[in-house]
CSV table of N, CA, C and O in Angstrom, one decimal:
chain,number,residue,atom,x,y,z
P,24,UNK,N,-278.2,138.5,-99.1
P,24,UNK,CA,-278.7,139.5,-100.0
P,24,UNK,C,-280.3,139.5,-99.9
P,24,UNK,O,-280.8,138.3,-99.8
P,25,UNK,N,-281.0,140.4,-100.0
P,25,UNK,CA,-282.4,140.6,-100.0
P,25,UNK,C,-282.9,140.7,-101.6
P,25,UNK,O,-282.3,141.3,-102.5
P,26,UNK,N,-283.9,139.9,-101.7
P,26,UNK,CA,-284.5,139.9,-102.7
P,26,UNK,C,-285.7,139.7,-102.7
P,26,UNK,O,-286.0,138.9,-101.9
P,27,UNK,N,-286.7,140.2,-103.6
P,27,UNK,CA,-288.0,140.4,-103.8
P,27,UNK,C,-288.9,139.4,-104.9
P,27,UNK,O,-289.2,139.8,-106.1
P,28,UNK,N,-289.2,138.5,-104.5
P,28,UNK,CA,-290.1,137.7,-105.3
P,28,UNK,C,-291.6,137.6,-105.4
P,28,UNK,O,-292.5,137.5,-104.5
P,29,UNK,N,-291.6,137.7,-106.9
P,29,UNK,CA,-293.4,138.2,-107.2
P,29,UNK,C,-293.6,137.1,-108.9
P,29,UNK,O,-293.1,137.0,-110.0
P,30,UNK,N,-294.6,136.6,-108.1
P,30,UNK,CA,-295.2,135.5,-109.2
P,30,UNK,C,-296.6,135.5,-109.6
P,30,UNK,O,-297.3,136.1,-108.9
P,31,UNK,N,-297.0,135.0,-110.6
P,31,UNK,CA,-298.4,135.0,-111.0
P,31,UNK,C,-298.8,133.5,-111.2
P,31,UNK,O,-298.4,133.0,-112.3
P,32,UNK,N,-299.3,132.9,-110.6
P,32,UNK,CA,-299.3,131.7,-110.7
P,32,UNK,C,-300.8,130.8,-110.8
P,32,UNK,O,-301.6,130.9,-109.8
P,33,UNK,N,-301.3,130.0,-111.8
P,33,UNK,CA,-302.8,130.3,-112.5
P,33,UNK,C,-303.2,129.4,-111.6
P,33,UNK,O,-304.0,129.8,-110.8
P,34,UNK,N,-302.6,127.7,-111.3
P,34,UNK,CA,-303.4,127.2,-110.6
P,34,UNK,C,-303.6,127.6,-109.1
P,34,UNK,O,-302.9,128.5,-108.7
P,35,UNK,N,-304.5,126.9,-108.1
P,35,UNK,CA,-305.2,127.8,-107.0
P,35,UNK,C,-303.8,126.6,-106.3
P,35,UNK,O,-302.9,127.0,-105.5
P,36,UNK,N,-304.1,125.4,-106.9
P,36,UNK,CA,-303.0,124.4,-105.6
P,36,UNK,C,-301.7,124.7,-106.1
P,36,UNK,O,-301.0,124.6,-105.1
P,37,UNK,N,-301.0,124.8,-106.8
P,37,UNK,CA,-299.6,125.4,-107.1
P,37,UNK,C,-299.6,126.9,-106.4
P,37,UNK,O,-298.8,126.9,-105.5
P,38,UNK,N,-300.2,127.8,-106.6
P,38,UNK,CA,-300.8,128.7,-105.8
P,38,UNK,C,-300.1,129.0,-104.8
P,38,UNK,O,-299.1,129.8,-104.7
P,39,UNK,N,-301.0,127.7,-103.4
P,39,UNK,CA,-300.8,127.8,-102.3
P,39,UNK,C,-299.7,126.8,-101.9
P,39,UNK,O,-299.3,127.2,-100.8
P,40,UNK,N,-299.1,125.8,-102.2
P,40,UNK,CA,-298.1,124.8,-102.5
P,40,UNK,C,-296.8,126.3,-102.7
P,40,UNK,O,-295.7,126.1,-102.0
P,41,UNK,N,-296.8,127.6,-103.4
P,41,UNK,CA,-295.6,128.1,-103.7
P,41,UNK,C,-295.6,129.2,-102.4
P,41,UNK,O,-294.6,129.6,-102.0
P,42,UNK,N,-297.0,129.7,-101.9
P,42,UNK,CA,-297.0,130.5,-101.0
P,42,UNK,C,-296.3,130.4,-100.0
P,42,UNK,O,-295.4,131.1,-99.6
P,43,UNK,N,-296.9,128.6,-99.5
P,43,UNK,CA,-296.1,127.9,-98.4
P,43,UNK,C,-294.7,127.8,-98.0
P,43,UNK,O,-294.2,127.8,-96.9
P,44,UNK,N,-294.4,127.6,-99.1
P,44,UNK,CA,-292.4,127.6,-99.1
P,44,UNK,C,-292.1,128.6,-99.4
P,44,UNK,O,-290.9,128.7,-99.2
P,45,UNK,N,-292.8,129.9,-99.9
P,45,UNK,CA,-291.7,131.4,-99.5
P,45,UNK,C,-292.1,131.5,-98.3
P,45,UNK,O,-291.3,131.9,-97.5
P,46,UNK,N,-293.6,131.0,-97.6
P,46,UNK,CA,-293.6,131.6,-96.0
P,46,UNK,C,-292.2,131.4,-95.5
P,46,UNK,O,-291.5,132.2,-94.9
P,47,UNK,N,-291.9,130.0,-95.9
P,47,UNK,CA,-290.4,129.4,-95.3
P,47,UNK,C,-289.1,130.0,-95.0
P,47,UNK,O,-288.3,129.7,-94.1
P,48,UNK,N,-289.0,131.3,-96.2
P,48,UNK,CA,-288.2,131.5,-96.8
P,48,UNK,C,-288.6,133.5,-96.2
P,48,UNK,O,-287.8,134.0,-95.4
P,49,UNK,N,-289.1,134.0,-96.4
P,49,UNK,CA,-289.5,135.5,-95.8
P,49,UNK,C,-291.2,136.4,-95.6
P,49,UNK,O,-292.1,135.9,-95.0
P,50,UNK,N,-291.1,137.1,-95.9
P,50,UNK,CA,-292.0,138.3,-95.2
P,50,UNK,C,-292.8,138.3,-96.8
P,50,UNK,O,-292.3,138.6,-97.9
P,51,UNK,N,-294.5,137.8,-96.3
P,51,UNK,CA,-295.0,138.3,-97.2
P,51,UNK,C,-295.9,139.4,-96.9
P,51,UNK,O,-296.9,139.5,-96.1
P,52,UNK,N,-295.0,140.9,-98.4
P,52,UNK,CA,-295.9,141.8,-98.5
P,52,UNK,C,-296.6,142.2,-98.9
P,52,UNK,O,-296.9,143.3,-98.7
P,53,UNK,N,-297.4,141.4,-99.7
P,53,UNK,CA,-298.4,141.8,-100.6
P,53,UNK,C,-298.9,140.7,-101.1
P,53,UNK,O,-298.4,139.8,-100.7
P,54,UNK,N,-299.8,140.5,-101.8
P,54,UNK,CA,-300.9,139.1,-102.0
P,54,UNK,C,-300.0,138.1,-103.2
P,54,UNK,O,-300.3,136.9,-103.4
P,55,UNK,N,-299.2,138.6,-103.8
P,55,UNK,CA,-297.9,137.7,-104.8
P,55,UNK,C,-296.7,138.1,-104.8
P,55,UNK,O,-295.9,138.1,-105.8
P,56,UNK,N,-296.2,138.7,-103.2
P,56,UNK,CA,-295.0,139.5,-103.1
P,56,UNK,C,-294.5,138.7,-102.1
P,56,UNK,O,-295.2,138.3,-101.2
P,57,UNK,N,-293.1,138.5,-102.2
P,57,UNK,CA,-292.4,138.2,-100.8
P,57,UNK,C,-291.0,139.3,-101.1
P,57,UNK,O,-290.4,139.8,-102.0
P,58,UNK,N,-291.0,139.2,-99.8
P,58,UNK,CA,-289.4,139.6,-99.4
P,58,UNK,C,-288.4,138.6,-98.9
P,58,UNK,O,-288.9,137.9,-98.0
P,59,UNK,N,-287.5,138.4,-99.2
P,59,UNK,CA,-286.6,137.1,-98.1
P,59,UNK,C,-285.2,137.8,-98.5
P,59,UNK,O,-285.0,138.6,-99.5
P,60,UNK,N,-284.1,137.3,-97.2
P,60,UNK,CA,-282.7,137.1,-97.3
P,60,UNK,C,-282.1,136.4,-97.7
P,60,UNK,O,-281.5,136.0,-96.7
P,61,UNK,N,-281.5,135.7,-98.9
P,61,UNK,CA,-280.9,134.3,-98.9
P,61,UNK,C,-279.4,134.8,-99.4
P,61,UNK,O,-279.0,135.9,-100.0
P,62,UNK,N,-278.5,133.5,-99.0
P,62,UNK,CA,-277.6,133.9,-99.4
P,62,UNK,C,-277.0,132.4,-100.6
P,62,UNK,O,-277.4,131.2,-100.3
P,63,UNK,N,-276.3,132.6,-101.5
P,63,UNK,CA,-276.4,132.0,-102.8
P,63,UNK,C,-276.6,130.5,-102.9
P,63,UNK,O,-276.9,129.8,-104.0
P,64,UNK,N,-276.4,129.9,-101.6
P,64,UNK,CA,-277.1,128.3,-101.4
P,64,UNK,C,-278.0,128.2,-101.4
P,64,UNK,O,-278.6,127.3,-102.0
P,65,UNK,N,-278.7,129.1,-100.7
P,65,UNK,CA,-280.3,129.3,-100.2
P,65,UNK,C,-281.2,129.8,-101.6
P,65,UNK,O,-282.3,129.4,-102.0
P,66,UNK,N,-280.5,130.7,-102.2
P,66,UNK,CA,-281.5,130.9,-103.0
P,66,UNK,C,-281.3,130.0,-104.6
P,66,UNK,O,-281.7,130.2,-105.7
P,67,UNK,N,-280.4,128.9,-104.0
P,67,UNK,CA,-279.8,127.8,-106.0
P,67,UNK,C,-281.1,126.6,-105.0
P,67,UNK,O,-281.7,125.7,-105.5
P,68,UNK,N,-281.0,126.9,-103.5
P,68,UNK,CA,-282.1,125.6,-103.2
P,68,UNK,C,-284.0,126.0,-103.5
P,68,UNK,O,-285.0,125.4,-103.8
P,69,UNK,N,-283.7,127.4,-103.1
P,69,UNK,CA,-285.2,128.0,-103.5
P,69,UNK,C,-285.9,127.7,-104.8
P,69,UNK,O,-287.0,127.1,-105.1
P,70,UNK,N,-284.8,128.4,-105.6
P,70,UNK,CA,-285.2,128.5,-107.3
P,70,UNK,C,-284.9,127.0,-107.6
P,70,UNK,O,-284.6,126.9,-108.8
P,71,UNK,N,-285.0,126.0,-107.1
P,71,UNK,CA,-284.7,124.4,-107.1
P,71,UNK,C,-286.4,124.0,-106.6
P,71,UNK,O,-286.9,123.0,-107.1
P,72,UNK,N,-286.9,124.6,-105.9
P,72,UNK,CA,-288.0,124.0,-105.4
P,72,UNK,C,-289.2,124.8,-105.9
P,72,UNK,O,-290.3,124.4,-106.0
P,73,UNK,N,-288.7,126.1,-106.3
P,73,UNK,CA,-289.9,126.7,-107.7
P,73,UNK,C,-289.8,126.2,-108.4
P,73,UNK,O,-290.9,125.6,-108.7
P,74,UNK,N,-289.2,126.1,-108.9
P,74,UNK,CA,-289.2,124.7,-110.5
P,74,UNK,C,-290.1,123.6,-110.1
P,74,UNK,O,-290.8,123.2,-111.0
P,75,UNK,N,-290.1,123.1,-109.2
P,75,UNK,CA,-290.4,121.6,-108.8
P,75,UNK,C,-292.5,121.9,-108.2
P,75,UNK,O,-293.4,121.2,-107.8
P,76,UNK,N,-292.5,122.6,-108.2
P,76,UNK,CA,-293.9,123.6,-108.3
P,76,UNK,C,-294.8,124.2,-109.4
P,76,UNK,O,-296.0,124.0,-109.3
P,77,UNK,N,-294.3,124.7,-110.1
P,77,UNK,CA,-294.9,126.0,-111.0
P,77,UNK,C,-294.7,124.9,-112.0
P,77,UNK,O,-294.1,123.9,-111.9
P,78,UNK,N,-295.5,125.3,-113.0
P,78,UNK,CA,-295.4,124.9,-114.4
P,78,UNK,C,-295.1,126.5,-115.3
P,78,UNK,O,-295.8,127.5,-115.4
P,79,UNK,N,-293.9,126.2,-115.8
P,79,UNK,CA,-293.2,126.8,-117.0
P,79,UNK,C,-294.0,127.4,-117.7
P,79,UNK,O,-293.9,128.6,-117.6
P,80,UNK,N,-295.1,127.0,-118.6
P,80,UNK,CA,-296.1,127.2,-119.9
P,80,UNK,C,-297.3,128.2,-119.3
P,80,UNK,O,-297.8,129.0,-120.1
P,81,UNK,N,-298.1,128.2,-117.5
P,81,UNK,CA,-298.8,128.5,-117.0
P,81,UNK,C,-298.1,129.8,-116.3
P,81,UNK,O,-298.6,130.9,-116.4
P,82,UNK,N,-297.4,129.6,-115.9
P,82,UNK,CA,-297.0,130.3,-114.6
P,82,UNK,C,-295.3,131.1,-114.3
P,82,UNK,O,-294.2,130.5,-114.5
P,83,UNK,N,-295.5,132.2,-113.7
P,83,UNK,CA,-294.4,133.3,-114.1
P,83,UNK,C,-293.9,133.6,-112.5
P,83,UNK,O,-294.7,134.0,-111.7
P,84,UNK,N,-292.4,133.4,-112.3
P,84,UNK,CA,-291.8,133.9,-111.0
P,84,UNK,C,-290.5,135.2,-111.3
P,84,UNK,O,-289.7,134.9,-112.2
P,85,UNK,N,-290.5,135.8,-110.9
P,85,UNK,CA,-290.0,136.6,-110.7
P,85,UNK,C,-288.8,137.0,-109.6
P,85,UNK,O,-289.4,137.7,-108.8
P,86,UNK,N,-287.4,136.9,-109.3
P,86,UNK,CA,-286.5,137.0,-108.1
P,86,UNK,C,-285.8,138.6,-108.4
P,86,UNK,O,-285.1,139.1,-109.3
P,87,UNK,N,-286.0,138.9,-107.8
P,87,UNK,CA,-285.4,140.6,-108.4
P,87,UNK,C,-284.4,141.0,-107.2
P,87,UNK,O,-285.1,141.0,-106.1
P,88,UNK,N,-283.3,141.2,-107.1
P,88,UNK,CA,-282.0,141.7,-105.9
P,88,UNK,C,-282.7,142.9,-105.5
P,88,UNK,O,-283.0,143.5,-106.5
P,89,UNK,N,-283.1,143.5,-104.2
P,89,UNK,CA,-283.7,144.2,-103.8
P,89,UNK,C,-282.8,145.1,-102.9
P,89,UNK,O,-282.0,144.7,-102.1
P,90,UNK,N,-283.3,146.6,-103.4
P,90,UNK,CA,-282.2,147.2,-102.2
P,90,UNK,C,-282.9,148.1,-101.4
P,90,UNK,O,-284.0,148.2,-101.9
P,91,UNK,N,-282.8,149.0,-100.3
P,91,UNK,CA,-283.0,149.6,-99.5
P,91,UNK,C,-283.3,151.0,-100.3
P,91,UNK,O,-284.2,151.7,-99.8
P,92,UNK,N,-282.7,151.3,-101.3
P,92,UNK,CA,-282.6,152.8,-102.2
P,92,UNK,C,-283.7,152.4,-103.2
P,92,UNK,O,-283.8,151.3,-103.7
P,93,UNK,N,-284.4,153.4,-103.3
P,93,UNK,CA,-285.1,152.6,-104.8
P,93,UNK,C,-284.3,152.3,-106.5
P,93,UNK,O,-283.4,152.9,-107.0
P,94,UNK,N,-285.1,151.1,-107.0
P,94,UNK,CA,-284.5,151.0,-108.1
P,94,UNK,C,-284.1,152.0,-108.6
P,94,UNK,O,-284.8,153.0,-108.4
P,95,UNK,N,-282.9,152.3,-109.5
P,95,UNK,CA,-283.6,153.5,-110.8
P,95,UNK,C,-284.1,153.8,-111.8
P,95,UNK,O,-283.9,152.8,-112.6
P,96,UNK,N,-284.7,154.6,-112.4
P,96,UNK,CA,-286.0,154.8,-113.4
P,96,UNK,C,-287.4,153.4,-113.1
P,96,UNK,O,-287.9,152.5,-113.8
P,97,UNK,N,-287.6,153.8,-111.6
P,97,UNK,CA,-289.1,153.3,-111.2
P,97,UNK,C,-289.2,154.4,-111.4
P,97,UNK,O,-288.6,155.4,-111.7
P,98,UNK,N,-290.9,153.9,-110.9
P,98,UNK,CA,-291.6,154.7,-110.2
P,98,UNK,C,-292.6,154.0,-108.4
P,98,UNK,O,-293.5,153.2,-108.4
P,99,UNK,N,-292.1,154.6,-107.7
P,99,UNK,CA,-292.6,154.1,-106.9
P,99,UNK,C,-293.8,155.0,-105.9
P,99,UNK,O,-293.8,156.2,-105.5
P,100,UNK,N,-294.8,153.8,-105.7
P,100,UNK,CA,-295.9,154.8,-105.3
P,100,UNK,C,-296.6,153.8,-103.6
P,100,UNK,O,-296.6,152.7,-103.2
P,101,UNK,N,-296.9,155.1,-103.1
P,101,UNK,CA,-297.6,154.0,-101.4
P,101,UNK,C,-296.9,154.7,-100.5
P,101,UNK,O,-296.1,155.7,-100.6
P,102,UNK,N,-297.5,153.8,-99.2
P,102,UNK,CA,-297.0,154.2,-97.9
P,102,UNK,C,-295.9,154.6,-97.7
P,102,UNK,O,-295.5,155.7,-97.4
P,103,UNK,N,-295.2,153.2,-98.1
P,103,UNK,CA,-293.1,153.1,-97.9
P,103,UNK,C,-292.4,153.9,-98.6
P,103,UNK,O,-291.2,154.0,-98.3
P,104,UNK,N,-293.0,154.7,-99.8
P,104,UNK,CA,-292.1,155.5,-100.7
P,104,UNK,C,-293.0,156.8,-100.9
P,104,UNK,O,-292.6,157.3,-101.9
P,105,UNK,N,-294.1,157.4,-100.5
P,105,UNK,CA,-294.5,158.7,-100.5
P,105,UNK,C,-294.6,158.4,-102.2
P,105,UNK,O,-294.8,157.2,-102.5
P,106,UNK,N,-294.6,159.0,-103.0
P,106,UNK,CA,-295.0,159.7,-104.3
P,106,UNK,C,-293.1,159.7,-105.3
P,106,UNK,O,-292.8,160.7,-105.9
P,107,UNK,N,-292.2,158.7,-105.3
P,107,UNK,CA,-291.3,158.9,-105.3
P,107,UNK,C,-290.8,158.7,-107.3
P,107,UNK,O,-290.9,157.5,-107.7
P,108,UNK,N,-290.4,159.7,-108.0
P,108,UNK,CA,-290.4,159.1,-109.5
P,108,UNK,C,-288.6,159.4,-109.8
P,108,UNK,O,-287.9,160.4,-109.7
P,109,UNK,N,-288.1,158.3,-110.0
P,109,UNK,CA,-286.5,158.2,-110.0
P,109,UNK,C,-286.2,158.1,-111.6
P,109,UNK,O,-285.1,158.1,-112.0
């Protein structure tokens, strides 16, 4: 299943420490965005190694199931989706 992960993450070396292991894992699109495939081992071992990263109190991850249709009631705006309001 494809899913979309977007974090905000304060320190600079936790940061790049979490960048590193989504590179592992998928396609980064955007400067706190990945995309990846996993399927439910893959992503109980991912969300196992975010934890072991991030600090809870500081810092916010985000795994959202992503699909090909846009969400509904976005709004999506840019290249990939034209001007699109669902």
């Amino acid at each position: 299943m494809k899913y979309l992960i977007v974090y905000d993450v304060a320190d600079n070396k936790r940061r790049r420490k979490l960048f590193k292991l989504l590179l592992g894992y998928g396609l980064n699109v955007e400067l706190s965005v990945f995309e990846v495939v996993l399927d439910k081992k893959s992503l109980k071992a991912l969300t196992s190694q975010i934890r072991q990263i991030i600090n809870p109190k500081e810092d916010v991850v985000y795994i959202f199931p992503y699909f090909k249709e846009p969400i509904r009631n976005g709004v999506y705006r840019g290249k990939n989706y034209g001007d699109i309001f669902v």
